[in-house]
PDB file of C-alpha atoms in Angstrom:
ATOM      1  CA  MET A 202      91.578  29.139 -22.435  1.00  0.00           C
ATOM      2  CA  SER A 203      88.166  30.695 -21.900  1.00  0.00           C
ATOM      3  CA  HIS A 204      86.787  28.183 -24.421  1.00  0.00           C
ATOM      4  CA  ASN A 205      88.108  25.332 -22.248  1.00  0.00           C
ATOM      5  CA  LEU A 206      86.539  26.818 -19.093  1.00  0.00           C
ATOM      6  CA  HIS A 207      83.210  27.226 -20.873  1.00  0.00           C
ATOM      7  CA  PHE A 208      83.311  23.588 -21.998  1.00  0.00           C
ATOM      8  CA  HIS A 209      84.132  22.298 -18.482  1.00  0.00           C
ATOM      9  CA  ALA A 210      81.435  24.443 -16.842  1.00  0.00           C
ATOM     10  CA  ARG A 211      78.828  23.252 -19.334  1.00  0.00           C
ATOM     11  CA  GLY A 212      79.919  19.627 -18.813  1.00  0.00           C
ATOM     12  CA  ARG A 213      79.570  19.957 -15.037  1.00  0.00           C
ATOM     13  CA  ALA A 214      76.088  21.462 -15.449  1.00  0.00           C
ATOM     14  CA  VAL A 215      74.968  18.572 -17.701  1.00  0.00           C
ATOM     15  CA  VAL A 216      76.387  15.962 -15.297  1.00  0.00           C
ATOM     16  CA  GLY A 217      74.805  17.747 -12.301  1.00  0.00           C
ATOM     17  CA  CYS A 218      71.389  17.928 -13.960  1.00  0.00           C
ATOM     18  CA  THR A 219      71.580  14.262 -14.975  1.00  0.00           C
ATOM     19  CA  LEU A 220      72.434  13.176 -11.430  1.00  0.00           C
ATOM     20  CA  LEU A 221      69.605  15.307 -10.045  1.00  0.00           C
ATOM     21  CA  ALA A 222      67.095  13.785 -12.483  1.00  0.00           C
ATOM     22  CA  VAL A 223      68.224  10.252 -11.618  1.00  0.00           C
ATOM     23  CA  ALA A 224      67.964  10.960  -7.873  1.00  0.00           C
ATOM     24  CA  LEU A 225      64.475  12.451  -8.206  1.00  0.00           C
ATOM     25  CA  GLY A 226      63.322   9.573 -10.364  1.00  0.00           C
ATOM     26  CA  ALA A 227      64.590   7.025  -7.868  1.00  0.00           C
ATOM     27  CA  GLY A 228      62.893   8.891  -5.014  1.00  0.00           C
ATOM     28  CA  ALA A 229      59.568   9.039  -6.850  1.00  0.00           C
ATOM     29  CA  THR A 230      59.589   5.334  -7.667  1.00  0.00           C
ATOM     30  CA  GLY A 231      60.537   4.528  -4.079  1.00  0.00           C
ATOM     31  CA  CYS A 232      57.381   6.284  -2.844  1.00  0.00           C
ATOM     32  CA  SER A 233      55.024   4.475  -5.180  1.00  0.00           C
ATOM     33  CA  GLY A 234      55.598   0.990  -3.822  1.00  0.00           C
ATOM     34  CA  ASP A 235      52.861  -1.174  -2.358  1.00  0.00           C
ATOM     35  CA  ASP A 236      54.498  -1.007   1.081  1.00  0.00           C
ATOM     36  CA  ASN A 237      52.542   2.137   1.970  1.00  0.00           C
ATOM     37  CA  PRO A 238      49.082   1.128   3.295  1.00  0.00           C
ATOM     38  CA  LEU A 239      47.671   4.568   2.471  1.00  0.00           C
ATOM     39  CA  ALA A 240      48.412   4.009  -1.233  1.00  0.00           C
ATOM     40  CA  ALA A 241      45.713   1.319  -1.407  1.00  0.00           C
ATOM     41  CA  ALA A 242      42.060   2.052  -2.136  1.00  0.00           C
ATOM     42  CA  PRO A 243      39.933   2.034   1.038  1.00  0.00           C
ATOM     43  CA  TYR A 244      38.306  -1.289   1.863  1.00  0.00           C
ATOM     44  CA  ASP A 245      34.608  -1.618   2.772  1.00  0.00           C
ATOM     45  CA  ALA A 246      34.519  -1.296   6.567  1.00  0.00           C
ATOM     46  CA  ALA A 247      30.934  -2.587   6.918  1.00  0.00           C
ATOM     47  CA  GLY A 248      32.095  -5.747   8.690  1.00  0.00           C
ATOM     48  CA  GLN A 249      34.368  -3.798  11.020  1.00  0.00           C
ATOM     49  CA  ILE A 250      31.831  -1.383  12.554  1.00  0.00           C
ATOM     50  CA  THR A 251      28.368  -1.394  14.083  1.00  0.00           C
ATOM     51  CA  PHE A 252      25.971   1.535  14.046  1.00  0.00           C
ATOM     52  CA  SER A 253      23.248   2.339  16.585  1.00  0.00           C
ATOM     53  CA  GLY A 254      20.900   3.777  13.957  1.00  0.00           C
ATOM     54  CA  PRO A 255      18.163   1.998  12.016  1.00  0.00           C
ATOM     55  CA  THR A 256      19.237  -0.782   9.684  1.00  0.00           C
ATOM     56  CA  GLY A 257      16.013  -1.756   7.920  1.00  0.00           C
ATOM     57  CA  ALA A 258      14.239  -0.001   5.077  1.00  0.00           C
ATOM     58  CA  GLY A 259      11.591   2.437   6.264  1.00  0.00           C
ATOM     59  CA  LYS A 260      12.841   2.459   9.859  1.00  0.00           C
ATOM     60  CA  LYS A 261      13.661   5.812  11.386  1.00  0.00           C
ATOM     61  CA  ALA A 262      16.055   6.753  14.158  1.00  0.00           C
ATOM     62  CA  ASP A 263      14.865   8.277  17.407  1.00  0.00           C
ATOM     63  CA  PRO A 264      16.193  11.874  17.411  1.00  0.00           C
ATOM     64  CA  ASP A 265      16.345  11.817  21.240  1.00  0.00           C
ATOM     65  CA  LYS A 266      18.982   9.073  21.241  1.00  0.00           C
ATOM     66  CA  PRO A 267      22.661   9.731  20.404  1.00  0.00           C
ATOM     67  CA  LEU A 268      24.317   8.092  17.411  1.00  0.00           C
ATOM     68  CA  GLU A 269      26.991   5.543  18.190  1.00  0.00           C
ATOM     69  CA  VAL A 270      29.555   3.858  15.937  1.00  0.00           C
ATOM     70  CA  VAL A 271      31.646   1.036  17.406  1.00  0.00           C
ATOM     71  CA  ALA A 272      34.715  -0.726  15.960  1.00  0.00           C
ATOM     72  CA  GLU A 273      33.966  -4.439  16.310  1.00  0.00           C
ATOM     73  CA  ASP A 274      37.290  -5.714  14.974  1.00  0.00           C
ATOM     74  CA  SER A 275      39.888  -5.900  17.762  1.00  0.00           C
ATOM     75  CA  ASP A 276      42.817  -5.113  15.446  1.00  0.00           C
ATOM     76  CA  GLY A 277      41.117  -2.148  13.741  1.00  0.00           C
ATOM     77  CA  ARG A 278      40.044   1.287  14.865  1.00  0.00           C
ATOM     78  CA  ILE A 279      37.879   4.245  13.865  1.00  0.00           C
ATOM     79  CA  THR A 280      39.951   7.205  12.687  1.00  0.00           C
ATOM     80  CA  ASP A 281      37.229   9.731  11.797  1.00  0.00           C
ATOM     81  CA  VAL A 282      33.447  10.118  11.740  1.00  0.00           C
ATOM     82  CA  THR A 283      31.552  12.892   9.976  1.00  0.00           C
ATOM     83  CA  ALA A 284      27.769  13.130  10.357  1.00  0.00           C
ATOM     84  CA  VAL A 285      25.788  15.789   8.451  1.00  0.00           C
ATOM     85  CA  ASP A 286      22.135  16.392   7.732  1.00  0.00           C
ATOM     86  CA  ALA A 287      20.720  17.114   4.273  1.00  0.00           C
ATOM     87  CA  ALA A 288      21.165  20.872   4.834  1.00  0.00           C
ATOM     88  CA  GLY A 289      24.890  20.399   5.533  1.00  0.00           C
ATOM     89  CA  ARG A 290      24.750  20.929   9.309  1.00  0.00           C
ATOM     90  CA  HIS A 291      27.344  18.836  11.136  1.00  0.00           C
ATOM     91  CA  VAL A 292      26.573  16.695  14.159  1.00  0.00           C
ATOM     92  CA  ALA A 293      29.170  17.138  16.897  1.00  0.00           C
ATOM     93  CA  GLY A 294      30.655  13.960  18.299  1.00  0.00           C
ATOM     94  CA  GLU A 295      33.476  12.469  20.311  1.00  0.00           C
ATOM     95  CA  LEU A 296      35.907   9.717  19.323  1.00  0.00           C
ATOM     96  CA  SER A 297      37.417   7.623  22.100  1.00  0.00           C
ATOM     97  CA  ALA A 298      41.196   7.842  22.533  1.00  0.00           C
ATOM     98  CA  ASP A 299      41.708   4.242  21.377  1.00  0.00           C
ATOM     99  CA  GLY A 300      39.436   4.658  18.318  1.00  0.00           C
ATOM    100  CA  SER A 301      37.028   1.947  19.455  1.00  0.00           C
ATOM    101  CA  ARG A 302      33.910   4.132  19.725  1.00  0.00           C
ATOM    102  CA  TRP A 303      32.383   7.390  18.454  1.00  0.00           C
ATOM    103  CA  HIS A 304      29.165   8.959  19.773  1.00  0.00           C
ATOM    104  CA  SER A 305      27.289  12.134  18.953  1.00  0.00           C
ATOM    105  CA  THR A 306      27.327  14.941  21.505  1.00  0.00           C
ATOM    106  CA  SER A 307      24.747  17.209  19.882  1.00  0.00           C
ATOM    107  CA  PRO A 308      21.063  16.437  19.316  1.00  0.00           C
ATOM    108  CA  LEU A 309      19.622  15.235  16.043  1.00  0.00           C
ATOM    109  CA  ALA A 310      16.774  17.074  14.334  1.00  0.00           C
ATOM    110  CA  ALA A 311      13.422  15.310  13.987  1.00  0.00           C
ATOM    111  CA  GLY A 312      12.320  14.447  10.454  1.00  0.00           C
ATOM    112  CA  ALA A 313      15.794  14.925   8.949  1.00  0.00           C
ATOM    113  CA  GLN A 314      17.994  12.830   6.673  1.00  0.00           C
ATOM    114  CA  TYR A 315      21.607  12.200   7.776  1.00  0.00           C
ATOM    115  CA  THR A 316      24.752  10.868   6.117  1.00  0.00           C
ATOM    116  CA  VAL A 317      27.473   9.385   8.329  1.00  0.00           C
ATOM    117  CA  ARG A 318      30.959   8.791   6.864  1.00  0.00           C
ATOM    118  CA  VAL A 319      33.139   6.482   8.949  1.00  0.00           C
ATOM    119  CA  SER A 320      36.876   6.133   8.277  1.00  0.00           C
ATOM    120  CA  THR A 321      38.739   3.197   9.808  1.00  0.00           C
ATOM    121  CA  GLU A 322      42.075   1.480   9.628  1.00  0.00           C
ATOM    122  CA  ASN A 323      42.861  -2.188  10.111  1.00  0.00           C
ATOM    123  CA  GLY A 324      45.793  -3.707  12.005  1.00  0.00           C
ATOM    124  CA  GLU A 325      48.142  -3.225   9.032  1.00  0.00           C
ATOM    125  CA  GLY A 326      47.188   0.454   8.715  1.00  0.00           C
ATOM    126  CA  ALA A 327      45.107   0.057   5.531  1.00  0.00           C
ATOM    127  CA  PRO A 328      42.258   2.606   5.316  1.00  0.00           C
ATOM    128  CA  GLY A 329      38.620   1.531   5.352  1.00  0.00           C
ATOM    129  CA  ARG A 330      35.471   3.497   4.708  1.00  0.00           C
ATOM    130  CA  LYS A 331      31.744   3.091   5.266  1.00  0.00           C
ATOM    131  CA  VAL A 332      28.956   5.532   4.394  1.00  0.00           C
ATOM    132  CA  LEU A 333      25.626   5.203   6.203  1.00  0.00           C
ATOM    133  CA  THR A 334      22.394   7.101   5.566  1.00  0.00           C
ATOM    134  CA  PHE A 335      19.287   7.228   7.718  1.00  0.00           C
ATOM    135  CA  GLU A 336      16.301   9.404   8.611  1.00  0.00           C
ATOM    136  CA  THR A 337      15.030  10.508  11.973  1.00  0.00           C
ATOM    137  CA  GLY A 338      11.404  10.160  12.993  1.00  0.00           C
ATOM    138  CA  THR A 339       9.409  12.066  15.556  1.00  0.00           C
ATOM    139  CA  PRO A 340      10.700  12.133  19.129  1.00  0.00           C
ATOM    140  CA  THR A 341       9.399   9.387  21.416  1.00  0.00           C
ATOM    141  CA  THR A 342       9.179  11.794  24.352  1.00  0.00           C
ATOM    142  CA  LYS A 343       7.025  14.878  24.162  1.00  0.00           C
ATOM    143  CA  LYS A 344       8.908  18.002  25.094  1.00  0.00           C
ATOM    144  CA  ARG A 345       6.813  21.019  25.986  1.00  0.00           C
ATOM    145  CA  LEU A 346       7.673  24.507  26.889  1.00  0.00           C
ATOM    146  CA  ASN A 347       5.000  26.328  28.868  1.00  0.00           C
ATOM    147  CA  VAL A 348       5.176  30.094  28.631  1.00  0.00           C
ATOM    148  CA  THR A 349       2.977  32.616  30.389  1.00  0.00           C
ATOM    149  CA  PHE A 350       3.000  36.168  29.087  1.00  0.00           C
ATOM    150  CA  GLY A 351       2.047  39.284  31.035  1.00  0.00           C
ATOM    151  CA  PRO A 352       2.421  40.441  34.613  1.00  0.00           C
ATOM    152  CA  ARG A 353       1.907  38.093  37.510  1.00  0.00           C
ATOM    153  CA  PRO A 354      -1.435  38.393  39.252  1.00  0.00           C
ATOM    154  CA  ALA A 355      -1.354  40.389  42.489  1.00  0.00           C
ATOM    155  CA  PRO A 356      -1.545  38.317  45.674  1.00  0.00           C
ATOM    156  CA  THR A 357      -4.991  38.384  47.260  1.00  0.00           C
ATOM    157  CA  ALA A 358      -5.281  39.987  50.697  1.00  0.00           C
ATOM    158  CA  SER A 359      -7.061  38.050  53.396  1.00  0.00           C
ATOM    159  CA  ALA A 360     -10.305  39.576  54.616  1.00  0.00           C
ATOM    160  CA  SER A 361      -9.822  38.708  58.298  1.00  0.00           C
ATOM    161  CA  PRO A 362      -6.870  39.963  60.276  1.00  0.00           C
ATOM    162  CA  SER A 363      -4.599  37.387  61.771  1.00  0.00           C
ATOM    163  CA  PRO A 364      -4.978  36.787  65.515  1.00  0.00           C
ATOM    164  CA  PRO A 365      -2.460  38.526  67.793  1.00  0.00           C
ATOM    165  CA  SER A 366       0.283  36.358  69.109  1.00  0.00           C
TER     166      SER A 366
END
């Protein structure tokens, strides 16, 4: 009788493992369909966004002006923007709630090279990507800091007394 129990237990284990393998296989193939927009390779979002930085060769951005990225396509939106300089320092920025606009909130360094990575999604949810590079020039406004070191000069006393009132 113990031989019969051993046979039935082993049979149940084989059937259970087979059913589990079939279920996992069906689940894995169900996830790999083309219905998921994130499964597609990102499209080039160049036609979907505009950038406030320089667009021509040799042109440099004004470091005093904030960066701005705008989604031009009404059925698409910006999902993320990352801007870093060549040393790896990130530029802080703010994305609007509707994903239509991103702008920098921290200043740019003069004479630096920046890379801006923009992630978007179209109306169907497919991901898009655009990478922009640019350099900053010298600031258009001169900023000066005047510092005087040492004690303040003593006030001078007047030689003639003031008339009585």
